[in-house]
């Protein structure tokens, strides 16, 4: 089955000592693309550096809600400049997090808005992190309201993105009606090792709702190691575990070779559509 990791932080310092081996392991496992998202200035710059020598890796630049209060004006100006780079295929990761609240809520909103504006201005989709406290949905509801206010459900996104998704909900977590709402807005939805956790049953059940052209899988490495992988640091190669899980949820048996092959093809096609990856990088 063809494989891509639509969200793996090879730019994390947890890969500093052996990033070449980790990337080699991903290639051996058959991964064709890895998208390396930034979360602040340093990690965005490191994502660009990793994609420089390896044209099959893609970078995203942006500011995570956890880091919203830490980024300086000069750093944000660099990120806006980097957003135009051919190695950068998306803006993020950004979003909202009312679970851990490492940045005050008004600052998170301001950060999200400028990342969304940058996505619309560049025609590169926003990668969205969204977490509420267990069993709550305030961050998801606020995110949908912000996306609507920024024009992601209307003409502004249509003009900037055409048939492509204007944003990706990364590591999907939330109620089923929220999944249905972001799908109706044309967003892509990406599933990670989070779907196996207790309390995430509704997130897991969203895996059958997403149309193939909008369906992505990811590791969020070094976080969220899926069951069946070695405990501790998650690796891009483990995306095979979550891809097989999503295929199973969608009714494709592990013995159905043709079905799994077609599913792998659709994962690559959804990635290439979302990140305009069919375009050669010049
Ligand atoms: Zn992430």
Short mmCIF file of C-alpha atoms and ligand atoms in Angstrom, two decimals:
data_model
loop_
_atom_site.label_atom_id
_atom_site.label_comp_id
_atom_site.label_asym_id
_atom_site.label_seq_id
_atom_site.Cartn_x
_atom_site.Cartn_y
_atom_site.Cartn_z
CA UNK A 1 0.00 0.00 0.00
CA UNK A 2 1.32 3.45 -0.90
CA UNK A 3 1.94 5.64 2.15
CA UNK A 4 2.39 9.30 3.04
CA UNK A 5 2.73 10.97 6.43
CA UNK A 6 0.79 14.22 6.23
CA UNK A 7 2.13 15.49 9.59
CA UNK A 8 5.45 14.43 11.13
CA UNK A 9 7.71 16.71 13.19
CA UNK A 10 11.13 15.64 11.94
CA UNK A 11 12.08 19.18 13.00
CA UNK A 12 11.61 18.21 16.67
CA UNK A 13 14.81 18.17 18.74
CA UNK A 14 13.94 14.55 19.56
CA UNK A 15 15.16 13.71 16.03
CA UNK A 16 18.29 15.89 16.11
CA UNK A 17 20.67 12.98 16.80
CA UNK A 18 19.46 10.54 14.15
CA UNK A 19 17.21 12.33 11.66
CA UNK A 20 18.95 10.73 8.66
CA UNK A 21 18.31 7.22 10.02
CA UNK A 22 14.68 8.07 10.79
CA UNK A 23 14.16 9.42 7.28
CA UNK A 24 15.93 6.36 5.84
CA UNK A 25 13.60 4.11 7.88
CA UNK A 26 10.59 5.97 6.48
CA UNK A 27 11.87 5.43 2.93
CA UNK A 28 12.41 1.72 3.62
CA UNK A 29 8.84 1.52 4.92
CA UNK A 30 7.70 2.89 1.56
CA UNK A 31 6.70 6.44 2.52
CA UNK A 32 6.54 8.68 -0.55
CA UNK A 33 6.05 12.02 1.19
CA UNK A 34 6.33 13.49 4.68
CA UNK A 35 4.99 16.92 5.52
CA UNK A 36 7.07 18.56 8.27
CA UNK A 37 5.04 21.30 10.00
CA UNK A 38 6.55 24.12 12.04
CA UNK A 39 5.07 25.40 15.31
CA UNK A 40 7.21 28.50 15.88
CA UNK A 41 10.09 30.39 14.24
CA UNK A 42 12.88 27.89 14.92
CA UNK A 43 10.91 24.78 13.95
CA UNK A 44 9.60 26.46 10.78
CA UNK A 45 13.15 27.31 9.74
CA UNK A 46 14.28 23.74 10.54
CA UNK A 47 11.41 22.33 8.42
CA UNK A 48 12.66 24.38 5.45
CA UNK A 49 16.21 23.13 6.05
CA UNK A 50 15.11 19.46 6.10
CA UNK A 51 13.12 19.88 2.87
CA UNK A 52 16.02 21.63 1.14
CA UNK A 53 18.15 18.58 0.39
CA UNK A 54 15.23 16.14 0.15
CA UNK A 55 12.67 17.10 -2.52
CA UNK A 56 10.26 14.37 -1.35
CA UNK A 57 9.84 16.13 2.01
CA UNK A 58 7.51 19.13 2.29
CA UNK A 59 7.56 21.94 4.84
CA UNK A 60 4.87 24.03 6.52
CA UNK A 61 5.54 27.25 8.43
CA UNK A 62 3.33 28.83 11.08
CA UNK A 63 2.63 29.30 14.76
CA UNK A 64 0.96 26.77 17.07
CA UNK A 65 -1.54 27.97 19.71
CA UNK A 66 0.91 26.85 22.44
CA UNK A 67 3.51 29.28 21.06
CA UNK A 68 1.11 32.12 20.17
CA UNK A 69 2.25 34.35 23.03
CA UNK A 70 5.97 33.76 22.42
CA UNK A 71 6.45 34.76 18.78
CA UNK A 72 7.96 38.23 18.18
CA UNK A 73 7.03 40.63 15.37
CA UNK A 74 10.36 39.96 13.67
CA UNK A 75 9.83 36.20 13.86
CA UNK A 76 6.34 36.49 12.39
CA UNK A 77 7.72 38.64 9.55
CA UNK A 78 10.22 35.84 8.73
CA UNK A 79 7.43 33.24 8.73
CA UNK A 80 5.38 35.38 6.31
CA UNK A 81 8.41 35.65 4.02
CA UNK A 82 9.13 31.88 4.20
CA UNK A 83 5.47 31.16 3.36
CA UNK A 84 6.26 32.10 -0.25
CA UNK A 85 9.06 29.51 -0.53
CA UNK A 86 8.47 26.63 -2.97
CA UNK A 87 9.34 24.07 -0.25
CA UNK A 88 6.43 25.35 1.84
CA UNK A 89 3.14 23.67 0.91
CA UNK A 90 0.98 24.75 3.88
CA UNK A 91 0.66 27.23 6.76
CA UNK A 92 0.90 25.74 10.23
CA UNK A 93 0.48 24.18 12.37
CA UNK A 94 -1.84 26.72 13.93
CA UNK A 95 -5.24 26.38 15.63
CA UNK A 96 -6.78 26.54 19.10
CA UNK A 97 -6.11 24.61 22.32
CA UNK A 98 -8.34 25.16 25.37
CA UNK A 99 -7.12 21.95 26.99
CA UNK A 100 -3.62 23.01 27.98
CA UNK A 101 -3.99 26.79 27.37
CA UNK A 102 -0.24 27.52 27.15
CA UNK A 103 -1.12 30.90 25.56
CA UNK A 104 -4.04 33.10 26.73
CA UNK A 105 -7.22 32.60 24.67
CA UNK A 106 -7.34 36.11 23.08
CA UNK A 107 -3.72 35.67 21.95
CA UNK A 108 -4.57 32.25 20.47
CA UNK A 109 -7.44 33.83 18.51
CA UNK A 110 -5.23 36.62 17.20
CA UNK A 111 -2.54 34.09 16.21
CA UNK A 112 -5.07 31.84 14.45
CA UNK A 113 -6.49 34.80 12.49
CA UNK A 114 -3.15 35.90 11.11
CA UNK A 115 -2.19 32.34 10.18
CA UNK A 116 -5.56 31.94 8.39
CA UNK A 117 -5.00 35.23 6.54
CA UNK A 118 -1.56 34.02 5.47
CA UNK A 119 -3.11 30.81 4.11
CA UNK A 120 -5.65 32.77 2.08
CA UNK A 121 -3.01 35.20 0.83
CA UNK A 122 -0.63 32.43 -0.32
CA UNK A 123 -3.19 29.83 -1.47
CA UNK A 124 -1.46 27.33 0.86
CA UNK A 125 -3.88 25.50 3.17
CA UNK A 126 -3.90 26.03 6.94
CA UNK A 127 -2.99 23.04 9.12
CA UNK A 128 -5.23 23.19 12.18
CA UNK A 129 -4.65 21.75 15.65
CA UNK A 130 -7.82 21.81 17.77
CA UNK A 131 -8.21 20.39 21.27
CA UNK A 132 -10.70 20.98 24.08
CA UNK A 133 -10.62 19.38 27.51
CA UNK A 134 -11.82 15.76 27.43
CA UNK A 135 -15.55 15.64 26.73
CA UNK A 136 -15.79 19.35 25.88
CA UNK A 137 -16.01 21.07 22.48
CA UNK A 138 -15.47 24.80 23.04
CA UNK A 139 -12.26 24.92 20.96
CA UNK A 140 -13.91 23.06 18.06
CA UNK A 141 -16.92 25.40 18.09
CA UNK A 142 -14.65 28.46 18.26
CA UNK A 143 -12.53 27.13 15.39
CA UNK A 144 -15.55 26.66 13.11
CA UNK A 145 -16.75 30.21 13.94
CA UNK A 146 -13.28 31.62 13.16
CA UNK A 147 -13.05 29.71 9.87
CA UNK A 148 -16.46 31.06 8.81
CA UNK A 149 -15.54 34.62 9.83
CA UNK A 150 -12.28 34.40 7.84
CA UNK A 151 -14.13 33.26 4.70
CA UNK A 152 -13.06 29.60 4.70
CA UNK A 153 -16.61 28.46 3.97
CA UNK A 154 -17.28 30.96 1.20
CA UNK A 155 -16.02 32.95 -1.75
CA UNK A 156 -12.69 33.98 -0.24
CA UNK A 157 -11.55 30.35 0.09
CA UNK A 158 -13.09 29.45 -3.25
CA UNK A 159 -11.07 32.20 -4.96
CA UNK A 160 -7.81 31.19 -3.23
CA UNK A 161 -8.14 27.40 -3.39
CA UNK A 162 -10.67 26.42 -6.07
CA UNK A 163 -11.37 22.68 -5.70
CA UNK A 164 -8.58 22.17 -3.14
CA UNK A 165 -9.28 22.02 0.61
CA UNK A 166 -8.51 25.43 2.20
CA UNK A 167 -7.47 23.79 5.48
CA UNK A 168 -6.63 20.46 7.08
CA UNK A 169 -7.94 19.39 10.49
CA UNK A 170 -4.84 17.65 11.80
CA UNK A 171 -5.01 14.75 14.31
CA UNK A 172 -8.80 14.89 14.26
CA UNK A 173 -10.43 15.05 17.68
CA UNK A 174 -14.02 16.02 18.39
CA UNK A 175 -17.70 15.16 18.09
CA UNK A 176 -19.20 13.64 14.94
CA UNK A 177 -21.32 16.71 14.06
CA UNK A 178 -18.14 18.85 14.13
CA UNK A 179 -16.56 16.38 11.69
CA UNK A 180 -19.63 16.66 9.46
CA UNK A 181 -19.45 20.45 9.59
CA UNK A 182 -15.78 20.75 8.60
CA UNK A 183 -16.31 18.15 5.85
CA UNK A 184 -19.25 20.22 4.51
CA UNK A 185 -16.91 23.25 4.47
CA UNK A 186 -14.60 21.29 2.15
CA UNK A 187 -11.77 20.83 4.66
CA UNK A 188 -9.48 17.81 4.62
CA UNK A 189 -9.36 15.66 7.78
CA UNK A 190 -6.26 13.82 8.98
CA UNK A 191 -6.24 10.93 11.47
CA UNK A 192 -3.38 10.10 13.85
CA UNK A 193 -2.66 7.67 16.69
CA UNK A 194 -5.04 9.75 18.83
CA UNK A 195 -8.03 7.76 17.50
CA UNK A 196 -7.05 4.71 19.58
CA UNK A 197 -7.28 6.53 22.91
CA UNK A 198 -10.02 6.04 25.42
CA UNK A 199 -12.44 8.99 25.22
CA UNK A 200 -11.75 9.51 21.50
CA UNK A 201 -14.45 7.10 20.25
CA UNK A 202 -16.34 9.87 18.42
CA UNK A 203 -13.10 10.99 16.73
CA UNK A 204 -12.52 7.40 15.60
CA UNK A 205 -16.04 7.13 14.22
CA UNK A 206 -15.45 10.22 12.05
CA UNK A 207 -13.01 8.15 9.96
CA UNK A 208 -15.87 6.71 7.90
CA UNK A 209 -17.42 10.11 7.15
CA UNK A 210 -14.57 11.80 5.28
CA UNK A 211 -14.70 11.61 1.46
CA UNK A 212 -11.62 9.86 0.00
CA UNK A 213 -10.44 13.02 -1.77
CA UNK A 214 -10.27 14.78 1.64
CA UNK A 215 -8.90 11.93 3.78
CA UNK A 216 -5.35 12.03 5.16
CA UNK A 217 -3.36 10.03 7.71
CA UNK A 218 -0.43 11.14 9.83
CA UNK A 219 1.79 10.21 12.75
CA UNK A 220 2.30 13.59 14.52
CA UNK A 221 5.73 12.06 15.30
CA UNK A 222 7.43 12.20 17.79
CA UNK A 223 4.04 12.21 19.60
CA UNK A 224 1.05 9.83 19.65
CA UNK A 225 2.76 6.47 18.99
CA UNK A 226 0.00 4.08 17.82
CA UNK A 227 -0.57 0.70 19.51
CA UNK A 228 1.64 -1.95 17.95
CA UNK A 229 4.62 0.39 17.57
CA UNK A 230 7.51 0.50 20.06
CA UNK A 231 6.60 2.69 23.06
CA UNK A 232 8.14 6.13 23.28
CA UNK A 233 9.15 8.21 20.29
CA UNK A 234 6.76 7.90 17.35
CA UNK A 235 8.26 7.67 13.82
CA UNK A 236 6.87 8.48 10.35
CA UNK A 237 7.15 4.79 9.36
CA UNK A 238 4.38 4.02 11.89
CA UNK A 239 1.87 5.79 9.63
CA UNK A 240 1.33 2.31 8.12
CA UNK A 241 -0.42 1.25 11.37
CA UNK A 242 -2.91 4.12 11.34
CA UNK A 243 -3.47 3.84 7.56
CA UNK A 244 -4.38 0.14 8.02
CA UNK A 245 -6.68 1.06 10.92
CA UNK A 246 -8.50 3.73 8.87
CA UNK A 247 -8.82 1.29 5.93
CA UNK A 248 -10.37 -1.27 8.31
CA UNK A 249 -12.83 1.31 9.67
CA UNK A 250 -13.85 2.03 6.08
CA UNK A 251 -14.64 -1.65 5.47
CA UNK A 252 -11.49 -2.71 3.59
CA UNK A 253 -10.36 -6.13 4.89
CA UNK A 254 -6.65 -6.73 5.58
CA UNK A 255 -6.84 -9.61 3.05
CA UNK A 256 -8.24 -7.35 0.30
CA UNK A 257 -5.02 -6.50 -1.54
CA UNK A 258 -6.68 -4.61 -4.38
CA UNK A 259 -8.83 -2.64 -1.92
CA UNK A 260 -5.80 -1.68 0.18
CA UNK A 261 -3.83 -0.69 -2.92
CA UNK A 262 -6.66 1.55 -4.09
CA UNK A 263 -6.88 3.03 -0.58
CA UNK A 264 -3.12 3.82 -0.64
CA UNK A 265 -3.52 5.48 -4.05
CA UNK A 266 -6.34 7.63 -2.67
CA UNK A 267 -4.22 8.72 0.34
CA UNK A 268 -1.45 9.90 -1.99
CA UNK A 269 -3.96 11.63 -4.29
CA UNK A 270 -5.60 13.42 -1.34
CA UNK A 271 -2.18 14.60 -0.14
CA UNK A 272 -1.20 15.84 -3.60
CA UNK A 273 -4.52 17.67 -3.99
CA UNK A 274 -4.38 19.31 -0.55
CA UNK A 275 -0.75 20.38 -0.86
CA UNK A 276 -0.67 20.98 -4.65
CA UNK A 277 2.13 18.44 -4.70
CA UNK A 278 1.63 17.26 -8.30
CA UNK A 279 3.37 20.52 -9.24
CA UNK A 280 7.12 19.92 -9.52
CA UNK A 281 9.12 21.94 -7.01
CA UNK A 282 11.30 24.40 -8.88
ZN1 LIG B 1 1.80 18.52 15.17
#
